[in-house]
Tab-separated table of C-alpha atoms in Angstrom:
chain	number	residue	atom	x	y	z
A	1	MET	CA	-37.015	29.981	12.590
A	2	LYS	CA	-33.774	31.814	13.371
A	3	ARG	CA	-32.920	29.236	16.034
A	4	PHE	CA	-33.632	26.432	13.537
A	5	ARG	CA	-31.332	28.078	10.967
A	6	VAL	CA	-28.498	28.282	13.508
A	7	LEU	CA	-28.914	24.631	14.492
A	8	LEU	CA	-29.042	23.564	10.860
A	9	ALA	CA	-25.910	25.560	10.079
A	10	ALA	CA	-24.068	24.058	13.025
A	11	GLY	CA	-25.129	20.549	12.014
A	12	LEU	CA	-24.058	21.079	8.428
A	13	PHE	CA	-20.731	22.503	9.604
A	14	LEU	CA	-20.056	19.315	11.576
A	15	LEU	CA	-21.160	17.108	8.694
A	16	LEU	CA	-19.052	18.825	6.077
A	17	THR	CA	-15.941	19.146	8.217
A	18	GLY	CA	-16.229	15.417	8.811
A	19	CYS	CA	-16.675	14.427	5.175
A	20	PHE	CA	-14.446	16.970	3.450
A	21	SER	CA	-10.958	15.768	2.541
A	22	GLN	CA	-8.315	18.174	3.802
A	23	SER	CA	-4.540	18.272	4.028
A	24	VAL	CA	-2.767	19.023	7.298
A	25	ASP	CA	-2.378	22.685	6.306
A	26	GLU	CA	-6.033	22.881	5.312
A	27	MET	CA	-7.146	21.354	8.604
A	28	TYR	CA	-5.474	24.194	10.479
A	29	ALA	CA	-6.863	26.910	8.204
A	30	GLN	CA	-9.407	29.262	9.716
A	31	PRO	CA	-12.825	27.554	9.470
A	32	LYS	CA	-15.524	29.091	7.335
A	33	ALA	CA	-18.683	30.441	8.889
A	34	PRO	CA	-21.728	28.150	8.926
A	35	ASP	CA	-23.506	30.494	6.498
A	36	ASP	CA	-20.950	29.632	3.825
A	37	TYR	CA	-21.693	25.940	4.226
A	38	LEU	CA	-25.410	26.670	3.992
A	39	LYS	CA	-24.826	28.436	0.693
A	40	LEU	CA	-22.877	25.447	-0.605
A	41	ASP	CA	-25.552	23.095	0.674
A	42	ASN	CA	-28.178	25.064	-1.229
A	43	LYS	CA	-26.275	24.484	-4.471
A	44	ILE	CA	-25.786	20.799	-3.739
A	45	SER	CA	-29.496	20.489	-2.925
A	46	GLU	CA	-30.340	21.663	-6.431
A	47	VAL	CA	-28.895	18.415	-7.781
A	48	LEU	CA	-30.464	16.270	-5.057
A	49	ASN	CA	-33.887	17.887	-5.495
A	50	ALA	CA	-33.701	17.245	-9.242
A	51	GLY	CA	-33.473	13.488	-8.664
A	52	GLY	CA	-29.755	13.131	-7.984
A	53	GLU	CA	-28.129	11.205	-5.170
A	54	TYR	CA	-24.648	11.199	-3.685
A	55	ALA	CA	-22.222	8.770	-5.348
A	56	ALA	CA	-18.960	9.053	-3.405
A	57	PRO	CA	-15.834	7.248	-4.727
A	58	LEU	CA	-15.828	3.613	-3.667
A	59	THR	CA	-12.113	3.057	-3.058
A	60	GLY	CA	-8.913	4.896	-2.237
A	61	GLU	CA	-8.183	7.421	0.495
A	62	LEU	CA	-10.671	10.010	-0.771
A	63	THR	CA	-14.135	8.501	-0.360
A	64	GLN	CA	-16.003	11.541	0.979
A	65	LYS	CA	-19.099	12.649	-0.918
A	66	VAL	CA	-17.946	16.289	-0.813
A	67	GLN	CA	-14.241	17.163	-0.969
A	68	LEU	CA	-12.175	20.365	-0.837
A	69	GLN	CA	-9.261	20.960	-3.215
A	70	ASP	CA	-7.491	23.963	-4.697
A	71	LEU	CA	-7.758	22.949	-8.341
A	72	ASP	CA	-6.581	26.159	-9.993
A	73	GLY	CA	-3.739	26.986	-7.622
A	74	ASP	CA	-5.126	30.350	-6.515
A	75	GLY	CA	-5.026	29.455	-2.820
A	76	VAL	CA	-8.815	29.128	-2.544
A	77	GLN	CA	-10.396	25.711	-2.329
A	78	GLU	CA	-13.099	24.516	-4.640
A	79	ALA	CA	-15.769	22.092	-3.409
A	80	ILE	CA	-16.125	18.881	-5.410
A	81	ALA	CA	-19.318	16.846	-4.994
A	82	PHE	CA	-20.077	13.424	-6.463
A	83	PHE	CA	-23.537	12.479	-7.734
A	84	ARG	CA	-25.539	9.911	-9.651
A	85	VAL	CA	-28.541	11.091	-11.681
A	86	SER	CA	-30.222	7.908	-12.859
A	87	SER	CA	-32.485	9.629	-15.357
A	88	ASP	CA	-29.534	10.962	-17.390
A	89	GLU	CA	-27.660	9.047	-20.056
A	90	ARG	CA	-24.380	10.040	-18.385
A	91	GLN	CA	-25.489	9.199	-14.873
A	92	LEU	CA	-22.287	9.956	-12.957
A	93	LYS	CA	-21.480	13.593	-12.304
A	94	ILE	CA	-18.685	15.430	-10.526
A	95	CYS	CA	-19.754	18.988	-9.741
A	96	ILE	CA	-17.135	21.626	-8.990
A	97	TYR	CA	-18.363	24.610	-6.955
A	98	ARG	CA	-16.466	27.865	-6.573
A	99	GLU	CA	-17.029	30.807	-4.250
A	100	SER	CA	-18.253	33.897	-6.103
A	101	ASN	CA	-19.567	37.142	-4.621
A	102	GLU	CA	-20.035	35.581	-1.184
A	103	ASP	CA	-21.986	32.708	-2.690
A	104	TYR	CA	-21.214	29.404	-4.396
A	105	GLU	CA	-21.688	28.763	-8.089
A	106	LEU	CA	-21.363	25.677	-10.238
A	107	ALA	CA	-18.078	26.300	-12.044
A	108	ALA	CA	-17.752	23.050	-14.002
A	109	MET	CA	-19.171	19.558	-14.277
A	110	ILE	CA	-17.578	16.267	-15.316
A	111	GLU	CA	-19.988	13.608	-16.572
A	112	SER	CA	-19.636	9.965	-17.538
A	113	ALA	CA	-21.727	6.901	-18.172
A	114	GLY	CA	-21.166	4.011	-15.784
A	115	THR	CA	-22.306	2.376	-12.589
A	116	ALA	CA	-20.036	4.047	-10.012
A	117	ILE	CA	-17.081	6.319	-9.387
A	118	ASN	CA	-14.379	3.887	-8.342
A	119	VAL	CA	-11.592	6.252	-7.260
A	120	VAL	CA	-10.552	9.899	-7.449
A	121	SER	CA	-7.158	11.565	-7.136
A	122	TYR	CA	-6.003	15.174	-7.455
A	123	GLN	CA	-2.552	15.554	-9.027
A	124	ASP	CA	-0.466	18.025	-10.955
A	125	VAL	CA	0.361	16.302	-14.237
A	126	ASP	CA	0.844	19.325	-16.533
A	127	GLY	CA	3.365	21.374	-14.539
A	128	VAL	CA	0.961	24.318	-14.244
A	129	PRO	CA	-0.059	25.534	-10.753
A	130	GLY	CA	-3.145	23.663	-9.584
A	131	LYS	CA	-4.281	20.067	-9.809
A	132	GLU	CA	-5.908	17.858	-12.393
A	133	ILE	CA	-8.689	15.435	-11.461
A	134	ILE	CA	-7.959	11.764	-12.137
A	135	VAL	CA	-11.056	9.565	-12.013
A	136	GLY	CA	-11.525	5.820	-12.200
A	137	TRP	CA	-14.982	5.202	-13.652
A	138	GLN	CA	-16.645	1.830	-13.138
A	139	GLN	CA	-18.361	1.080	-16.436
A	140	SER	CA	-19.632	-2.385	-15.475
A	141	ASP	CA	-18.819	-5.193	-13.060
A	142	LYS	CA	-15.527	-5.985	-14.814
A	143	LEU	CA	-14.783	-2.886	-16.884
A	144	TYR	CA	-13.081	0.225	-15.521
A	145	SER	CA	-11.839	3.292	-17.356
A	146	LEU	CA	-9.344	5.879	-16.138
A	147	ALA	CA	-9.618	9.505	-17.201
A	148	ALA	CA	-7.762	12.692	-16.324
A	149	TYR	CA	-9.364	16.141	-16.512
A	150	SER	CA	-7.979	19.659	-16.536
A	151	ILE	CA	-10.191	22.528	-15.331
A	152	HIS	CA	-9.176	25.915	-16.728
A	153	ASN	CA	-11.419	28.964	-17.045
A	154	ASP	CA	-14.299	26.763	-15.898
A	155	GLN	CA	-13.833	24.561	-18.952
A	156	VAL	CA	-13.364	20.798	-18.624
A	157	LEU	CA	-10.751	19.191	-20.872
A	158	GLU	CA	-10.355	15.414	-20.883
A	159	LEU	CA	-6.609	14.806	-21.093
A	160	MET	CA	-6.706	11.019	-21.500
A	161	ARG	CA	-8.922	7.967	-21.114
A	162	THR	CA	-8.044	4.287	-21.070
A	163	GLU	CA	-9.193	1.037	-19.545
A	164	TYR	CA	-7.254	0.151	-16.407
A	165	THR	CA	-6.812	-2.292	-13.558
A	166	ASP	CA	-4.784	0.002	-11.287
A	167	PHE	CA	-2.628	3.095	-11.573
A	168	GLN	CA	-0.057	5.247	-9.814
A	169	VAL	CA	0.902	8.892	-10.251
A	170	CYS	CA	4.597	9.692	-9.836
A	171	ASP	CA	7.516	11.437	-11.489
A	172	LEU	CA	9.305	8.436	-12.966
A	173	ASP	CA	11.470	10.344	-15.444
A	174	THR	CA	12.438	12.914	-12.751
A	175	ASP	CA	11.612	15.909	-14.943
A	176	GLY	CA	9.688	17.603	-12.128
A	177	VAL	CA	6.230	16.737	-13.520
A	178	ASN	CA	4.161	13.687	-12.605
A	179	GLU	CA	3.310	10.931	-15.056
A	180	ILE	CA	0.494	8.386	-14.808
A	181	VAL	CA	1.494	4.720	-14.857
A	182	VAL	CA	-1.495	2.561	-15.797
A	183	ILE	CA	-1.527	-1.184	-15.088
A	184	HIS	CA	-3.562	-3.487	-17.345
A	185	THR	CA	-4.370	-7.150	-16.700
A	186	GLY	CA	-6.546	-9.392	-18.827
A	187	MET	CA	-6.786	-12.660	-20.707
A	188	GLY	CA	-5.016	-11.667	-23.941
A	189	GLU	CA	-1.369	-12.392	-24.760
A	190	ASN	CA	-0.343	-8.733	-24.601
A	191	SER	CA	-2.977	-7.493	-22.171
A	192	ASN	CA	-0.760	-7.671	-19.054
A	193	ARG	CA	1.301	-4.504	-19.279
A	194	ALA	CA	2.176	-1.163	-17.752
A	195	GLU	CA	1.758	2.064	-19.709
A	196	LEU	CA	3.233	5.486	-18.984
A	197	TYR	CA	1.218	8.589	-19.907
A	198	ASP	CA	3.142	11.860	-20.078
A	199	TYR	CA	1.869	15.411	-20.604
A	200	ARG	CA	2.820	17.076	-23.871
A	201	ASP	CA	1.119	19.467	-26.288
A	202	GLY	CA	-1.857	19.943	-23.975
A	203	MET	CA	-2.729	16.245	-23.581
A	204	LEU	CA	-1.613	13.177	-21.652
A	205	GLU	CA	-0.150	10.923	-24.324
A	206	LEU	CA	0.962	7.300	-24.184
A	207	ASP	CA	4.740	7.553	-24.005
A	208	SER	CA	5.850	3.940	-23.653
A	209	ALA	CA	4.745	0.556	-22.352
A	210	ALA	CA	6.375	-2.509	-20.812
A	211	PRO	CA	5.039	-6.030	-20.235
A	212	LEU	CA	4.106	-7.597	-16.932
A	213	SER	CA	5.359	-11.103	-16.272
A	214	ARG	CA	3.726	-13.972	-18.098
A	215	ASN	CA	1.274	-16.082	-16.080
A	216	VAL	CA	0.099	-13.137	-13.991
A	217	THR	CA	-3.520	-13.911	-13.142
A	218	SER	CA	-4.561	-10.809	-11.190
A	219	LEU	CA	-3.160	-7.972	-9.114
A	220	VAL	CA	-2.754	-8.424	-5.375
A	221	GLU	CA	-4.931	-6.102	-3.299
A	222	ASN	CA	-3.007	-2.866	-2.672
A	223	GLY	CA	-0.196	-4.449	-4.638
A	224	VAL	CA	0.746	-1.445	-6.801
A	225	LYS	CA	3.119	0.896	-4.971
A	226	THR	CA	5.601	3.632	-5.718
A	227	GLY	CA	8.978	3.750	-4.053
A	228	TYR	CA	12.695	4.146	-4.638
A	229	LEU	CA	15.325	1.732	-5.869
A	230	LYS	CA	18.761	1.291	-4.307
A	231	ASP	CA	20.305	4.009	-6.496
A	232	GLY	CA	17.576	6.542	-5.642
A	233	VAL	CA	15.628	5.966	-8.859
A	234	PRO	CA	11.822	6.137	-8.487
A	235	ALA	CA	9.936	3.016	-9.492
A	236	VAL	CA	6.506	1.382	-9.533
A	237	PHE	CA	6.272	-2.032	-7.861
A	238	VAL	CA	3.484	-4.294	-9.146
A	239	ASP	CA	2.656	-7.315	-6.980
A	240	ALA	CA	0.487	-9.906	-8.732
A	241	ALA	CA	-0.859	-13.406	-8.270
A	242	TYR	CA	1.179	-15.882	-10.257
A	243	ALA	CA	0.421	-19.311	-11.698
A	244	SER	CA	3.559	-21.300	-12.461
A	245	SER	CA	4.025	-22.445	-16.048
A	246	GLY	CA	7.105	-24.507	-15.338
A	247	SER	CA	9.498	-21.805	-16.484
A	248	ALA	CA	10.208	-20.918	-12.880
A	249	ALA	CA	9.953	-23.366	-9.980
A	250	PRO	CA	9.990	-22.838	-6.229
A	251	GLY	CA	13.429	-22.235	-4.713
A	252	GLU	CA	15.780	-24.993	-3.687
A	253	GLU	CA	14.605	-24.710	-0.104
A	254	LEU	CA	11.183	-26.004	-1.204
A	255	SER	CA	12.355	-28.672	-3.617
A	256	ALA	CA	11.447	-31.462	-1.188
A	257	PHE	CA	7.876	-30.256	-0.974
A	258	ASN	CA	4.898	-29.973	-3.259
A	259	SER	CA	4.568	-26.267	-4.013
A	260	ALA	CA	0.778	-26.617	-3.955
A	261	THR	CA	1.139	-27.120	-0.207
A	262	TYR	CA	1.916	-23.453	0.209
A	263	SER	CA	-0.455	-21.899	-2.264
A	264	GLY	CA	-2.271	-22.744	-5.480
A	265	GLU	CA	-0.778	-19.495	-6.680
A	266	GLY	CA	2.319	-17.650	-5.671
A	267	HIS	CA	3.104	-13.960	-5.963
A	268	ILE	CA	5.434	-12.242	-8.385
A	269	THR	CA	6.614	-8.622	-8.382
A	270	ASP	CA	7.484	-6.624	-11.497
A	271	ILE	CA	9.428	-3.396	-11.004
A	272	PHE	CA	8.953	-0.605	-13.542
A	273	ALA	CA	11.376	2.302	-13.869
A	274	TRP	CA	12.412	4.926	-16.399
A	275	LYS	CA	15.503	3.650	-18.186
A	276	ASN	CA	17.081	4.615	-21.513
A	277	GLY	CA	14.273	7.030	-22.286
A	278	ALA	CA	11.322	4.682	-21.757
A	279	LEU	CA	9.340	2.696	-19.205
A	280	ARG	CA	11.063	-0.636	-18.535
A	281	ASN	CA	10.318	-3.767	-16.520
A	282	ILE	CA	13.756	-3.941	-14.929
A	283	THR	CA	13.253	-7.341	-13.251
A	284	LEU	CA	11.919	-9.153	-16.336
A	285	ASN	CA	13.935	-12.114	-17.617
A	286	SER	CA	13.650	-11.874	-21.391
A	287	ALA	CA	14.286	-15.609	-21.770
A	288	THR	CA	11.334	-16.671	-19.602
A	289	GLY	CA	9.117	-13.597	-19.883
A	290	GLU	CA	8.898	-13.469	-16.087
A	291	SER	CA	10.552	-11.682	-13.168
A	292	ASP	CA	11.947	-15.013	-11.987
A	293	GLY	CA	13.871	-13.618	-9.041
A	294	THR	CA	10.779	-12.167	-7.370
A	295	ILE	CA	8.539	-15.265	-7.434
A	296	ARG	CA	7.547	-16.422	-3.957
A	297	TRP	CA	5.214	-19.090	-2.626
A	298	TYR	CA	4.798	-17.697	0.869
A	299	THR	CA	2.469	-14.759	0.233
A	300	ALA	CA	1.822	-13.229	3.658
A	301	VAL	CA	4.444	-10.524	3.089
A	302	SER	CA	4.904	-7.964	0.347
A	303	ALA	CA	7.208	-5.108	-0.603
A	304	LYS	CA	7.920	-2.619	2.165
A	305	ASP	CA	10.669	-0.368	3.479
A	306	ILE	CA	11.637	-2.859	6.149
A	307	ASN	CA	14.637	-0.875	7.447
A	308	SER	CA	13.147	2.636	7.034
A	309	ASP	CA	15.917	3.868	4.730
A	310	GLY	CA	13.571	5.257	2.072
A	311	ILE	CA	14.156	2.323	-0.300
A	312	LEU	CA	11.483	-0.292	-0.949
A	313	GLU	CA	12.601	-3.881	-0.289
A	314	LEU	CA	11.122	-7.062	-1.738
A	315	PRO	CA	10.706	-10.217	0.380
A	316	ASP	CA	12.405	-13.458	-0.661
A	317	PRO	CA	10.993	-16.127	1.703
A	318	TYR	CA	12.499	-19.529	2.365
A	319	ALA	CA	11.309	-22.352	4.598
A	320	LEU	CA	12.887	-23.010	7.987
A	321	THR	CA	13.099	-26.743	8.545
A	322	ASP	CA	10.998	-28.001	11.448
A	323	PRO	CA	12.422	-31.362	12.672
A	324	THR	CA	9.503	-31.837	15.067
A	325	SER	CA	6.919	-31.888	12.256
A	326	SER	CA	6.164	-34.786	9.910
A	327	SER	CA	3.945	-32.634	7.698
A	328	ILE	CA	5.155	-31.363	4.332
A	329	ALA	CA	3.505	-28.009	5.081
A	330	VAL	CA	5.878	-25.238	6.076
A	331	ASN	CA	5.201	-23.748	9.501
A	332	PHE	CA	8.037	-21.242	9.769
A	333	TRP	CA	9.606	-18.940	7.229
A	334	ALA	CA	12.639	-16.717	7.059
A	335	ILE	CA	12.527	-13.672	4.797
A	336	ARG	CA	15.483	-12.322	2.883
A	337	TRP	CA	14.850	-8.622	2.204
A	338	LEU	CA	16.274	-7.477	-1.120
A	339	GLN	CA	16.874	-4.055	-2.611
A	340	TYR	CA	17.030	-3.613	-6.385
A	341	ASP	CA	18.922	-1.137	-8.548
A	342	VAL	CA	17.776	0.284	-11.883
A	343	ASN	CA	19.425	-2.635	-13.721
A	344	GLY	CA	17.307	-5.147	-11.813
A	345	LYS	CA	20.223	-6.421	-9.719
A	346	SER	CA	19.319	-7.363	-6.143
A	347	SER	CA	21.343	-7.061	-2.950
A	348	LEU	CA	20.570	-8.413	0.511
A	349	VAL	CA	19.674	-5.958	3.293
A	350	PHE	CA	19.185	-8.574	6.014
A	351	THR	CA	17.220	-11.740	6.806
A	352	THR	CA	14.373	-11.889	9.298
A	353	TYR	CA	12.125	-14.310	11.032
A	354	TYR	CA	8.852	-12.581	10.227
A	355	ASN	CA	6.073	-13.278	12.718
A	356	ASP	CA	2.993	-11.633	11.220
A	357	ARG	CA	0.791	-13.612	13.615
A	358	ASP	CA	2.198	-11.800	16.659
A	359	GLY	CA	3.156	-8.560	14.898
A	360	TRP	CA	6.972	-8.605	15.129
A	361	TYR	CA	10.079	-9.591	13.236
A	362	PHE	CA	13.601	-10.500	14.289
A	363	ILE	CA	16.775	-9.897	12.275
A	364	LEU	CA	18.678	-13.177	11.988
A	365	PRO	CA	22.472	-12.804	12.249
A	366	GLU	CA	24.401	-14.181	9.279
A	367	SER	CA	26.115	-16.677	11.612
A	368	TRP	CA	22.732	-18.331	12.217
A	369	ASP	CA	22.237	-19.244	8.564
A	370	GLY	CA	21.612	-22.982	8.233
A	371	LYS	CA	22.035	-23.543	11.971
A	372	ILE	CA	18.643	-22.832	13.515
A	373	THR	CA	15.102	-24.064	13.637
A	374	VAL	CA	12.009	-22.389	15.071
A	375	SER	CA	9.055	-23.690	17.078
A	376	ARG	CA	6.070	-22.233	18.959
A	377	ASN	CA	4.626	-22.721	22.405
A	378	ASP	CA	1.340	-20.869	22.911
A	379	VAL	CA	0.158	-21.066	26.510
A	380	ALA	CA	-3.414	-20.394	27.553
A	381	GLY	CA	-3.782	-17.075	29.292
A	382	GLY	CA	-2.130	-14.811	26.763
A	383	GLU	CA	1.444	-16.078	26.431
A	384	ARG	CA	2.695	-16.815	22.926
A	385	ALA	CA	6.295	-17.932	22.641
A	386	VAL	CA	8.588	-18.418	19.633
A	387	ILE	CA	11.598	-20.591	20.382
A	388	PHE	CA	14.858	-20.406	18.427
A	389	SER	CA	16.954	-23.567	18.624
A	390	TYR	CA	20.413	-24.548	17.400
A	391	TRP	CA	20.144	-27.407	14.921
A	392	GLU	CA	22.164	-28.117	11.786
A	393	GLY	CA	20.036	-31.061	10.691
A	394	GLN	CA	22.713	-33.680	11.195
A	395	GLY	CA	22.104	-37.148	12.585
A	396	THR	CA	19.479	-37.589	15.276
A	397	ALA	CA	20.566	-34.683	17.470
A	398	GLU	CA	17.724	-32.814	19.084
A	399	PRO	CA	17.376	-29.045	18.575
A	400	VAL	CA	18.882	-27.052	21.462
A	401	PRO	CA	16.813	-23.982	22.445
A	402	PHE	CA	18.825	-20.812	23.028
A	403	LEU	CA	16.363	-17.894	22.665
A	404	VAL	CA	12.666	-17.405	23.399
A	405	ILE	CA	10.633	-14.354	22.364
A	406	TYR	CA	7.293	-13.826	24.087
A	407	ALA	CA	4.176	-11.875	23.134
A	408	LEU	CA	2.307	-11.340	26.434
A	409	SER	CA	-1.241	-10.098	26.864
A	410	GLY	CA	-3.790	-10.135	29.648
A	411	ASP	CA	-3.938	-8.512	33.069
A	412	ASN	CA	-0.811	-10.241	34.363
A	413	ARG	CA	1.382	-9.449	31.323
A	414	TYR	CA	3.689	-7.169	33.350
A	415	MET	CA	4.323	-9.842	35.950
A	416	ARG	CA	5.086	-12.456	33.294
A	417	ALA	CA	7.360	-10.063	31.391
A	418	ASN	CA	9.448	-9.567	34.541
A	419	MET	CA	9.818	-13.234	35.459
A	420	ALA	CA	13.318	-14.449	36.282
A	421	GLY	CA	15.565	-14.533	33.216
A	422	ARG	CA	13.210	-12.495	31.018
A	423	PHE	CA	13.803	-8.973	29.754
A	424	ARG	CA	11.449	-6.583	28.005
A	425	LEU	CA	12.225	-5.784	24.395
A	426	LEU	CA	10.602	-2.360	24.021
A	427	PRO	CA	11.206	0.598	26.343
A	428	ASP	CA	7.858	2.327	25.786
A	429	ASP	CA	5.302	-0.485	26.071
A	430	THR	CA	3.852	0.482	29.471
A	431	ASP	CA	0.453	1.402	28.035
A	432	SER	CA	0.405	-1.331	25.413
A	433	ASP	CA	-2.061	-4.231	25.420
A	434	THR	CA	0.794	-6.527	24.417
A	435	ILE	CA	4.262	-6.650	25.979
A	436	TYR	CA	7.163	-8.284	24.170
A	437	ALA	CA	9.849	-9.986	26.208
A	438	ALA	CA	12.705	-12.421	25.616
A	439	ARG	CA	14.922	-14.875	27.429
A	440	LEU	CA	18.364	-16.161	26.515
A	441	LEU	CA	18.694	-19.830	27.496
A	442	GLN	CA	21.887	-21.548	28.557
A	443	SER	CA	23.377	-23.352	25.573
A	444	ASP	CA	26.721	-24.742	24.449
A	445	TRP	CA	26.244	-22.871	21.162
A	446	ASP	CA	27.175	-19.203	21.170
A	447	CYS	CA	24.481	-17.363	19.260
A	448	GLY	CA	26.563	-14.200	19.282
A	449	LEU	CA	23.912	-11.992	20.920
A	450	ASP	CA	23.472	-10.639	24.418
A	451	GLU	CA	20.372	-8.902	25.781
A	452	GLU	CA	21.191	-5.628	24.034
A	453	GLY	CA	21.816	-7.477	20.777
A	454	VAL	CA	18.446	-9.221	20.999
A	455	LYS	CA	16.726	-5.896	21.641
A	456	ALA	CA	18.503	-4.291	18.679
A	457	ASN	CA	17.414	-7.075	16.312
A	458	PHE	CA	13.773	-7.065	17.429
A	459	ALA	CA	11.176	-4.780	15.785
A	460	LEU	CA	7.420	-4.488	15.465
A	461	ILE	CA	5.776	-4.909	12.076
A	462	THR	CA	4.471	-1.539	10.962
A	463	SER	CA	1.782	-0.722	8.440
A	464	GLU	CA	2.453	-0.894	4.708
A	465	TRP	CA	4.829	1.771	3.455
A	466	SER	CA	4.709	3.600	0.140
A	467	TYR	CA	4.781	7.048	-1.340
A	468	GLU	CA	1.024	7.496	-1.446
A	469	LYS	CA	-0.890	9.641	-3.880
A	470	SER	CA	-2.004	12.846	-2.163
């Protein structure tokens, strides 16, 4: 029996350390003894033995069925477990366990009706040491409610509750305390909006609201982000699917094409910031009711800190003419990357050819504007080539290739990267499955770049950037 207890404790230790959510500091804290986890497991089993089942959050970064957080700011973590008890009217339960006299006790419980716990976040929204629990409850297939809870002296206080589509927690008014920005989308005239909830007088109260663009049909997946504007002002960026009403048309570059060729819907980004004492949609054109300058019909790219300067840029795509194609579909796009200030004014950072298919982008020099075209040549055996050619679209002149960028894979990728005339673009790709190389071709047109210039303008596409909720 003793041997069984040791094995069970060891197994539970591995299970819980794998499913608990911990910060970097917490991961390096001294681990608890297996007996402590057994004591916690005994408390959790009381719920399971009474007909409960685990109901971990469905989305977000914290989807473990048992999580560790220091909710009261005393330096000791509480254990938070998520359950469904189908026999109860309020089926969904979040149980908070605290260590007491070398044992665990149920300190508090949050309950709600609904079908699932959609998301959970732990944030300080009242300025008091510790964290509040923010929960997205799924009430039905299409109805979600967001609630925030404060746990003090083992008492649960619901600070706010509202329907929601998405949300972000950030300090928009820079007063040192987080606010909750709630995004709503729906079918009604005024249902597409952002709301800011701020803590005052012991509750999270609706402070102000601002509209989303008209003709927003739904939010893009992972389309709500926090970041900084050009002047260092924090903002919430809301990327949504957009159906044109005629108030804003595709850019001049697409005027020769049917916009439906690119997408039945485009994307539009609204930027919300704290301005003049309230939440404002700083990109909204009051005349059209839309953020006209952020509409785009090429939707493979979204807001990101493309140059790693701590400021979030928005993409402004335009089509690169392909003289070798008779199709009206666009095969190649250039992306202008724009920063915005708190007044909604944009400024250009740089322009790229953005190759999401091969995982890289290339900064296009200003001198290339209106003078290049792009084509592909994918060779069997793991060689994918993008060819930049000089062509100003005049007369019947053929494009003149001057630069080729290769994505090389396969066992012979090193040999092909070192072929005559080619040079590798990244210094630390020895252990990579893909090697990127380039070749400057002889041309009468001076592109203005040498090998070092090509290397400097080449970069890999990294994962989405944002200031994530912790």
